[in-house]
PDB file of C-alpha atoms in Angstrom:
ATOM      1  CA  MET A   4      -0.995 -46.084 -84.942  1.00 46.00           C
ATOM      2  CA  PRO A   5      -2.534 -47.778 -82.292  1.00 49.00           C
ATOM      3  CA  ASN A   6      -5.169 -49.346 -81.889  1.00 50.00           C
ATOM      4  CA  THR A   7      -8.396 -47.036 -80.926  1.00 49.00           C
ATOM      5  CA  PRO A   8     -12.321 -48.190 -80.377  1.00 52.00           C
ATOM      6  CA  ASP A   9     -14.550 -46.950 -82.686  1.00 53.00           C
ATOM      7  CA  PHE A  10     -17.514 -44.424 -81.528  1.00 51.00           C
ATOM      8  CA  ASP A  11     -20.448 -43.148 -82.982  1.00 64.00           C
ATOM      9  CA  ASP A  12     -21.154 -39.505 -83.015  1.00 68.00           C
ATOM     10  CA  ASP A  13     -24.777 -39.878 -81.335  1.00 69.00           C
ATOM     11  CA  TYR A  14     -22.954 -41.663 -78.551  1.00 60.00           C
ATOM     12  CA  ILE A  15     -20.222 -39.232 -78.054  1.00 64.00           C
ATOM     13  CA  ASN A  16     -22.665 -36.247 -78.257  1.00 67.00           C
ATOM     14  CA  GLU A  17     -24.496 -38.005 -75.643  1.00 66.00           C
ATOM     15  CA  LEU A  18     -21.604 -38.225 -73.358  1.00 59.00           C
ATOM     16  CA  LYS A  19     -21.270 -34.417 -73.746  1.00 61.00           C
ATOM     17  CA  SER A  20     -24.772 -33.774 -73.587  1.00 65.00           C
ATOM     18  CA  GLN A  21     -24.625 -35.677 -69.539  1.00 60.00           C
ATOM     19  CA  GLY A  22     -23.546 -32.900 -66.887  1.00 55.00           C
ATOM     20  CA  PRO A  23     -21.601 -33.786 -63.525  1.00 52.00           C
ATOM     21  CA  GLU A  24     -23.149 -35.972 -60.512  1.00 51.00           C
ATOM     22  CA  GLU A  25     -25.184 -34.470 -58.081  1.00 49.00           C
ATOM     23  CA  ASP A  26     -23.207 -35.886 -55.502  1.00 49.00           C
ATOM     24  CA  VAL A  27     -19.322 -35.626 -57.103  1.00 48.00           C
ATOM     25  CA  LEU A  28     -17.671 -33.424 -55.271  1.00 48.00           C
ATOM     26  CA  THR A  29     -15.537 -30.956 -57.823  1.00 52.00           C
ATOM     27  CA  ALA A  30     -12.971 -28.479 -57.008  1.00 51.00           C
ATOM     28  CA  THR A  31     -10.348 -25.787 -59.192  1.00 56.00           C
ATOM     29  CA  VAL A  32      -7.414 -26.131 -58.666  1.00 54.00           C
ATOM     30  CA  ALA A  33      -7.109 -22.397 -57.752  1.00 55.00           C
ATOM     31  CA  ASP A  34      -9.828 -23.672 -55.174  1.00 58.00           C
ATOM     32  CA  ARG A  35      -7.141 -26.023 -53.755  1.00 62.00           C
ATOM     33  CA  ASP A  36      -4.414 -23.888 -53.327  1.00 69.00           C
ATOM     34  CA  GLU A  37      -6.019 -21.564 -51.475  1.00 76.00           C
ATOM     35  CA  ALA A  38      -6.818 -23.918 -49.268  1.00 76.00           C
ATOM     36  CA  LEU A  39      -3.808 -25.670 -48.741  1.00 78.00           C
ATOM     37  CA  ALA A  40      -1.755 -22.159 -48.215  1.00 78.00           C
ATOM     38  CA  GLU A  41      -4.528 -21.527 -45.396  1.00 82.00           C
ATOM     39  CA  ALA A  42      -4.002 -25.028 -43.450  1.00 81.00           C
ATOM     40  CA  ARG A  43      -0.266 -24.637 -44.003  1.00 82.00           C
ATOM     41  CA  ILE A  44      -0.648 -20.872 -41.979  1.00 84.00           C
ATOM     42  CA  GLN A  45      -2.500 -22.119 -38.786  1.00 84.00           C
ATOM     43  CA  ALA A  46       0.071 -24.912 -38.908  1.00 84.00           C
ATOM     44  CA  VAL A  47       2.366 -22.508 -38.741  1.00 81.00           C
ATOM     45  CA  GLN A  48       0.955 -20.599 -36.353  1.00 83.00           C
ATOM     46  CA  GLN A  49      -0.156 -23.276 -33.825  1.00 82.00           C
ATOM     47  CA  ASP A  50       3.857 -24.172 -34.298  1.00 79.00           C
ATOM     48  CA  ILE A  51       4.754 -20.533 -32.695  1.00 79.00           C
ATOM     49  CA  ALA A  52       1.913 -20.509 -30.156  1.00 76.00           C
ATOM     50  CA  ALA A  53       3.539 -24.500 -29.132  1.00 72.00           C
ATOM     51  CA  LYS A  54       7.029 -23.217 -29.531  1.00 68.00           C
ATOM     52  CA  LYS A  55       6.284 -19.742 -27.163  1.00 65.00           C
ATOM     53  CA  ALA A  56       4.148 -22.241 -24.817  1.00 61.00           C
ATOM     54  CA  ILE A  57       7.398 -24.095 -24.132  1.00 55.00           C
ATOM     55  CA  ARG A  58       9.664 -21.576 -23.688  1.00 52.00           C
ATOM     56  CA  SER A  59       7.847 -19.652 -21.144  1.00 50.00           C
ATOM     57  CA  LYS A  60       7.107 -22.905 -19.141  1.00 49.00           C
ATOM     58  CA  THR A  61      11.217 -23.440 -19.371  1.00 42.00           C
ATOM     59  CA  TYR A  62      11.823 -19.796 -18.459  1.00 45.00           C
ATOM     60  CA  ILE A  63       9.326 -20.205 -15.710  1.00 48.00           C
ATOM     61  CA  THR A  64      10.387 -23.641 -14.269  1.00 48.00           C
ATOM     62  CA  SER A  65      14.094 -23.046 -14.072  1.00 48.00           C
ATOM     63  CA  GLU A  66      15.565 -19.377 -14.403  1.00 62.00           C
ATOM     64  CA  ILE A  67      13.422 -17.504 -12.436  1.00 68.00           C
ATOM     65  CA  PRO A  68      14.114 -18.129  -8.579  1.00 74.00           C
ATOM     66  CA  VAL A  69      10.908 -19.104  -7.436  1.00 83.00           C
ATOM     67  CA  ARG A  70      10.227 -21.857  -4.550  1.00 84.00           C
ATOM     68  CA  PRO A  71       7.911 -24.540  -4.313  1.00 87.00           C
ATOM     69  CA  CYS A  72       5.175 -24.544  -1.969  1.00 89.00           C
ATOM     70  CA  THR A  73       5.749 -27.205   0.722  1.00 90.00           C
ATOM     71  CA  ALA A  74       4.272 -27.405   4.319  1.00 89.00           C
ATOM     72  CA  ASP A  75       7.376 -25.503   5.654  1.00 89.00           C
ATOM     73  CA  CYS A  76       5.896 -22.211   4.043  1.00 90.00           C
ATOM     74  CA  PRO A  77       4.564 -20.326   6.941  1.00 88.00           C
ATOM     75  CA  HIS A  78       2.068 -18.476   4.330  1.00 88.00           C
ATOM     76  CA  ARG A  79       0.310 -21.555   3.621  1.00 88.00           C
ATOM     77  CA  GLY A  80      -2.340 -22.343   5.982  1.00 87.00           C
ATOM     78  CA  THR A  81      -4.020 -18.552   4.535  1.00 91.00           C
ATOM     79  CA  CYS A  82      -3.039 -18.889   1.218  1.00 91.00           C
ATOM     80  CA  LYS A  83      -5.202 -18.006  -1.517  1.00 91.00           C
ATOM     81  CA  ASP A  84      -4.159 -20.479  -4.344  1.00 90.00           C
ATOM     82  CA  PHE A  85      -3.598 -22.957  -2.036  1.00 91.00           C
ATOM     83  CA  ILE A  86      -7.014 -23.015  -0.045  1.00 90.00           C
ATOM     84  CA  SER A  87      -8.707 -23.058  -3.738  1.00 91.00           C
ATOM     85  CA  GLY A  88      -6.561 -25.730  -5.594  1.00 89.00           C
ATOM     86  CA  ARG A  89      -5.114 -23.449  -7.935  1.00 88.00           C
ATOM     87  CA  VAL A  90      -1.379 -24.297  -6.482  1.00 88.00           C
ATOM     88  CA  GLU A  91      -0.673 -28.431  -4.962  1.00 88.00           C
ATOM     89  CA  ASP A  92       1.587 -29.283  -2.955  1.00 88.00           C
ATOM     90  CA  LYS A  93       5.097 -28.999  -4.730  1.00 87.00           C
ATOM     91  CA  ASP A  94       4.531 -26.073  -7.384  1.00 88.00           C
ATOM     92  CA  LEU A  95       6.386 -22.948  -8.288  1.00 88.00           C
ATOM     93  CA  CYS A  96       4.660 -20.588  -5.666  1.00 90.00           C
ATOM     94  CA  LYS A  97       2.205 -18.176  -7.788  1.00 89.00           C
ATOM     95  CA  PRO A  98       2.420 -15.510  -5.612  1.00 89.00           C
ATOM     96  CA  GLU A  99       6.248 -15.248  -5.628  1.00 89.00           C
ATOM     97  CA  LEU A 100       5.362 -15.568 -10.012  1.00 89.00           C
ATOM     98  CA  ARG A 101       2.996 -12.888  -9.430  1.00 89.00           C
ATOM     99  CA  LYS A 102       5.442 -10.367  -7.772  1.00 89.00           C
ATOM    100  CA  ILE A 103       8.404 -11.382 -10.195  1.00 89.00           C
ATOM    101  CA  LYS A 104       5.684 -10.731 -13.455  1.00 89.00           C
ATOM    102  CA  LYS A 105       4.346  -7.256 -12.304  1.00 91.00           C
ATOM    103  CA  TRP A 106       8.064  -6.343 -11.756  1.00 91.00           C
ATOM    104  CA  GLN A 107       9.118  -7.484 -14.879  1.00 89.00           C
ATOM    105  CA  VAL A 108       6.359  -5.669 -16.591  1.00 90.00           C
ATOM    106  CA  ALA A 109       7.093  -2.095 -14.771  1.00 92.00           C
ATOM    107  CA  PHE A 110      10.662  -2.542 -16.161  1.00 91.00           C
ATOM    108  CA  ARG A 111       9.411  -3.242 -19.327  1.00 90.00           C
ATOM    109  CA  LYS A 112       7.154  -0.639 -19.746  1.00 90.00           C
ATOM    110  CA  GLY A 113       9.037   2.243 -17.878  1.00 91.00           C
ATOM    111  CA  ASN A 114       6.049   2.251 -15.500  1.00 89.00           C
ATOM    112  CA  LEU A 115       8.512   2.114 -12.086  1.00 89.00           C
ATOM    113  CA  ASP A 116       5.890   4.212  -9.730  1.00 91.00           C
ATOM    114  CA  GLU A 117       4.103   0.903 -10.087  1.00 90.00           C
ATOM    115  CA  LEU A 118       6.521  -0.410  -7.281  1.00 92.00           C
ATOM    116  CA  LYS A 119       6.651   2.413  -5.282  1.00 92.00           C
ATOM    117  CA  ASP A 120       4.307   0.131  -2.879  1.00 92.00           C
ATOM    118  CA  ASP A 121       6.573  -2.426  -2.957  1.00 92.00           C
ATOM    119  CA  VAL A 122       9.999  -0.871  -2.952  1.00 90.00           C
ATOM    120  CA  GLY A 123       8.365   1.103   0.093  1.00 91.00           C
ATOM    121  CA  ALA A 124       7.587  -2.231   1.546  1.00 92.00           C
ATOM    122  CA  VAL A 125      10.651  -3.213   1.611  1.00 90.00           C
ATOM    123  CA  ALA A 126      12.461  -0.099   2.947  1.00 90.00           C
ATOM    124  CA  GLY A 127       9.893  -0.115   6.050  1.00 92.00           C
ATOM    125  CA  ALA A 128      10.900  -3.750   6.751  1.00 92.00           C
ATOM    126  CA  LEU A 129      14.552  -2.829   6.575  1.00 91.00           C
ATOM    127  CA  ALA A 130      14.249  -0.392   8.533  1.00 91.00           C
ATOM    128  CA  VAL A 131      12.638  -2.103  11.275  1.00 94.00           C
ATOM    129  CA  GLN A 132      15.894  -4.600  11.145  1.00 93.00           C
ATOM    130  CA  LEU A 133      17.714  -1.304  11.384  1.00 92.00           C
ATOM    131  CA  VAL A 134      15.799  -0.422  14.347  1.00 93.00           C
ATOM    132  CA  ARG A 135      16.270  -4.126  16.273  1.00 94.00           C
ATOM    133  CA  LEU A 136      19.937  -3.704  15.818  1.00 93.00           C
ATOM    134  CA  LEU A 137      20.277  -0.556  17.884  1.00 92.00           C
ATOM    135  CA  GLU A 138      17.884  -2.982  20.475  1.00 94.00           C
ATOM    136  CA  ALA A 139      20.654  -5.287  20.366  1.00 93.00           C
ATOM    137  CA  VAL A 140      23.123  -2.810  21.270  1.00 92.00           C
ATOM    138  CA  ASN A 141      21.516  -1.199  23.787  1.00 93.00           C
ATOM    139  CA  THR A 142      21.110  -4.572  25.512  1.00 93.00           C
ATOM    140  CA  ASP A 143      24.025  -6.129  24.853  1.00 91.00           C
ATOM    141  CA  GLY A 144      26.395  -2.752  25.584  1.00 92.00           C
ATOM    142  CA  ALA A 145      28.595  -1.535  22.715  1.00 91.00           C
ATOM    143  CA  VAL A 146      31.319  -3.269  23.455  1.00 92.00           C
ATOM    144  CA  VAL A 147      31.082  -7.264  23.964  1.00 90.00           C
ATOM    145  CA  GLU A 148      33.318  -9.649  25.075  1.00 89.00           C
ATOM    146  CA  THR A 149      33.941 -13.019  22.394  1.00 87.00           C
ATOM    147  CA  THR A 150      35.707 -15.801  22.840  1.00 87.00           C
ATOM    148  CA  LYS A 151      39.260 -16.214  20.035  1.00 86.00           C
ATOM    149  CA  PHE A 152      41.268 -19.355  19.906  1.00 87.00           C
ATOM    150  CA  VAL A 153      44.535 -19.248  18.784  1.00 85.00           C
ATOM    151  CA  ALA A 154      46.892 -22.515  18.211  1.00 83.00           C
ATOM    152  CA  GLY A 155      44.519 -24.671  20.657  1.00 81.00           C
ATOM    153  CA  HIS A 156      44.760 -21.634  23.335  1.00 86.00           C
ATOM    154  CA  SER A 157      41.500 -19.905  24.071  1.00 87.00           C
ATOM    155  CA  TYR A 158      41.157 -16.174  25.337  1.00 86.00           C
ATOM    156  CA  ASN A 159      38.906 -13.369  25.208  1.00 89.00           C
ATOM    157  CA  GLU A 160      38.621 -10.058  23.594  1.00 90.00           C
ATOM    158  CA  LYS A 161      36.857  -7.172  24.009  1.00 91.00           C
ATOM    159  CA  MET A 162      35.198  -5.913  20.398  1.00 91.00           C
ATOM    160  CA  ALA A 163      32.606  -3.418  19.192  1.00 91.00           C
ATOM    161  CA  HIS A 164      29.217  -4.859  18.999  1.00 92.00           C
ATOM    162  CA  PRO A 165      28.864  -6.742  15.576  1.00 91.00           C
ATOM    163  CA  ALA A 166      25.714  -4.656  15.536  1.00 92.00           C
ATOM    164  CA  LEU A 167      26.883  -1.431  15.380  1.00 91.00           C
ATOM    165  CA  THR A 168      28.559  -2.724  12.147  1.00 90.00           C
ATOM    166  CA  ALA A 169      25.062  -3.948  10.425  1.00 91.00           C
ATOM    167  CA  ALA A 170      23.831  -0.663  11.164  1.00 90.00           C
ATOM    168  CA  SER A 171      25.717   1.610   9.789  1.00 89.00           C
ATOM    169  CA  LYS A 172      25.915  -0.474   6.552  1.00 89.00           C
ATOM    170  CA  LEU A 173      21.835  -0.553   6.784  1.00 89.00           C
ATOM    171  CA  ALA A 174      21.524   2.801   7.263  1.00 88.00           C
ATOM    172  CA  LYS A 175      23.773   3.510   3.986  1.00 86.00           C
ATOM    173  CA  ASP A 176      21.846   1.017   2.095  1.00 84.00           C
ATOM    174  CA  LEU A 177      18.339   3.097   3.367  1.00 83.00           C
ATOM    175  CA  GLY A 178      19.801   6.466   2.164  1.00 83.00           C
ATOM    176  CA  ILE A 179      19.829   7.796   5.705  1.00 80.00           C
ATOM    177  CA  ASP A 180      22.307  10.024   5.624  1.00 75.00           C
ATOM    178  CA  LEU A 181      21.850  12.757   8.395  1.00 66.00           C
ATOM    179  CA  THR A 182      23.991  15.579   7.080  1.00 67.00           C
ATOM    180  CA  ASN A 183      21.093  15.669   3.663  1.00 66.00           C
ATOM    181  CA  PHE A 184      18.427  15.590   6.813  1.00 62.00           C
ATOM    182  CA  LEU A 185      20.970  18.418   8.406  1.00 57.00           C
ATOM    183  CA  MET A 186      20.888  16.686  11.617  1.00 58.00           C
ATOM    184  CA  THR A 187      24.670  17.275  12.163  1.00 63.00           C
ATOM    185  CA  PRO A 188      26.427  20.215  13.817  1.00 65.00           C
ATOM    186  CA  LYS A 189      28.252  21.371  10.462  1.00 66.00           C
ATOM    187  CA  ALA A 190      25.173  20.644   7.907  1.00 60.00           C
ATOM    188  CA  VAL A 191      23.376  23.616  10.796  1.00 59.00           C
ATOM    189  CA  LYS A 192      26.310  25.720  10.344  1.00 62.00           C
ATOM    190  CA  GLU A 193      26.472  25.063   6.659  1.00 65.00           C
ATOM    191  CA  ASN A 194      23.268  26.038   5.768  1.00 63.00           C
ATOM    192  CA  GLY A 195      21.901  28.353   8.730  1.00 59.00           C
ATOM    193  CA  PRO A 196      19.174  28.237  10.924  1.00 58.00           C
ATOM    194  CA  GLN A 197      15.703  27.387   9.778  1.00 58.00           C
ATOM    195  CA  VAL A 198      13.386  30.649  10.326  1.00 55.00           C
ATOM    196  CA  GLN A 199       9.538  29.763   9.849  1.00 59.00           C
ATOM    197  CA  VAL A 200       7.692  32.526   8.185  1.00 54.00           C
ATOM    198  CA  ASN A 201       3.572  32.703   8.771  1.00 57.00           C
ATOM    199  CA  ILE A 202       1.866  33.681   5.795  1.00 59.00           C
ATOM    200  CA  GLY A 203      -0.468  37.054   6.455  1.00 63.00           C
ATOM    201  CA  ILE A 204       2.449  39.415   7.500  1.00 67.00           C
ATOM    202  CA  SER A 205       4.581  41.962   6.353  1.00 72.00           C
ATOM    203  CA  GLN A 206       8.188  41.659   5.286  1.00 74.00           C
ATOM    204  CA  ASP A 207       9.176  44.317   7.797  1.00 80.00           C
ATOM    205  CA  GLU A 208       7.898  41.829  10.457  1.00 79.00           C
ATOM    206  CA  VAL A 209       9.260  39.052   9.580  1.00 73.00           C
ATOM    207  CA  HIS A 210      12.601  40.265   9.521  1.00 78.00           C
ATOM    208  CA  ALA A 211      12.156  41.895  13.070  1.00 81.00           C
ATOM    209  CA  ARG A 212      10.948  38.404  14.051  1.00 78.00           C
ATOM    210  CA  PHE A 213      14.078  37.052  12.743  1.00 74.00           C
ATOM    211  CA  ALA A 214      16.512  39.805  14.531  1.00 79.00           C
ATOM    212  CA  ALA A 215      14.403  39.816  17.621  1.00 79.00           C
ATOM    213  CA  ARG A 216      15.072  35.575  17.440  1.00 75.00           C
ATOM    214  CA  PHE A 217      18.797  35.636  17.117  1.00 74.00           C
ATOM    215  CA  ALA A 218      20.275  38.808  18.810  1.00 71.00           C
ATOM    216  CA  LYS A 219      22.863  38.102  21.155  1.00 68.00           C
ATOM    217  CA  PRO A 220      21.559  38.137  24.798  1.00 62.00           C
ATOM    218  CA  ASP A 221      23.517  41.047  25.728  1.00 59.00           C
ATOM    219  CA  LYS A 222      21.783  43.247  23.292  1.00 52.00           C
ATOM    220  CA  VAL A 223      17.699  43.558  23.469  1.00 51.00           C
ATOM    221  CA  ILE A 224      15.922  44.396  20.397  1.00 52.00           C
ATOM    222  CA  ASP A 225      12.315  45.817  21.229  1.00 56.00           C
ATOM    223  CA  VAL A 226       9.592  44.982  18.500  1.00 51.00           C
ATOM    224  CA  GLU A 227       6.462  46.022  18.196  1.00 56.00           C
ATOM    225  CA  VAL A 228       4.087  43.489  15.902  1.00 51.00           C
ATOM    226  CA  SER A 229       1.157  45.271  15.344  1.00 55.00           C
ATOM    227  CA  PRO A 230      -1.634  41.935  14.419  1.00 55.00           C
ATOM    228  CA  THR A 231      -2.189  41.696  10.909  1.00 51.00           C
ATOM    229  CA  LYS A 232      -5.397  39.290   9.672  1.00 51.00           C
ATOM    230  CA  GLY A 233      -3.924  35.261   9.277  1.00 49.00           C
ATOM    231  CA  ASP A 234      -1.694  35.718  11.900  1.00 50.00           C
ATOM    232  CA  ASP A 235      -2.022  33.041  14.316  1.00 51.00           C
ATOM    233  CA  SER A 236       1.389  33.655  16.615  1.00 46.00           C
TER     234      SER A 236
END
């Protein structure tokens, strides 16, 4: 057996009776495991947040087609982001980023009504360009003369104004269809005449007015209409 020191019983009892020192911190195994688990959770959460920030930054700078802020921008002198210092030279254009973010959120949530103002502004701008194309045709004429070259020789050729083709395509893109607006002879013939009905007159009077308005010239129909409340005609 190994040699062990001899301790008297009084010394051992004295050690047992002493409590822990005041400046010594004590912790159980359960407390240590709980603190370790909490630290691990916080570390994982911080790592996830950092990865999200990196992905967001990479997406914004590499995949969204946003131009940088430069002196060539015509809106730089009135841009609140640039004037306030939120955007510096060569930074990505914050107004464009906000616009793209607005569309992303609208499509993600399905709230497309929030985009009606933006779509209306684009449609209005296209309508203005359509009018300018037609003005160019009126100025230059529907037929213009262009110079072409073949085998080193040039010749003049008359052709339809290119703005006509561009205007026609732009009108289709805007959904401008004269048939839908009943503005073609065929559409008027198929849909019949439009009749304005005044509220407050009887059905017989409506029929009488309709017959009088669309009667043939050689057939005169005398219609006697009594005044009725609400009839402003």
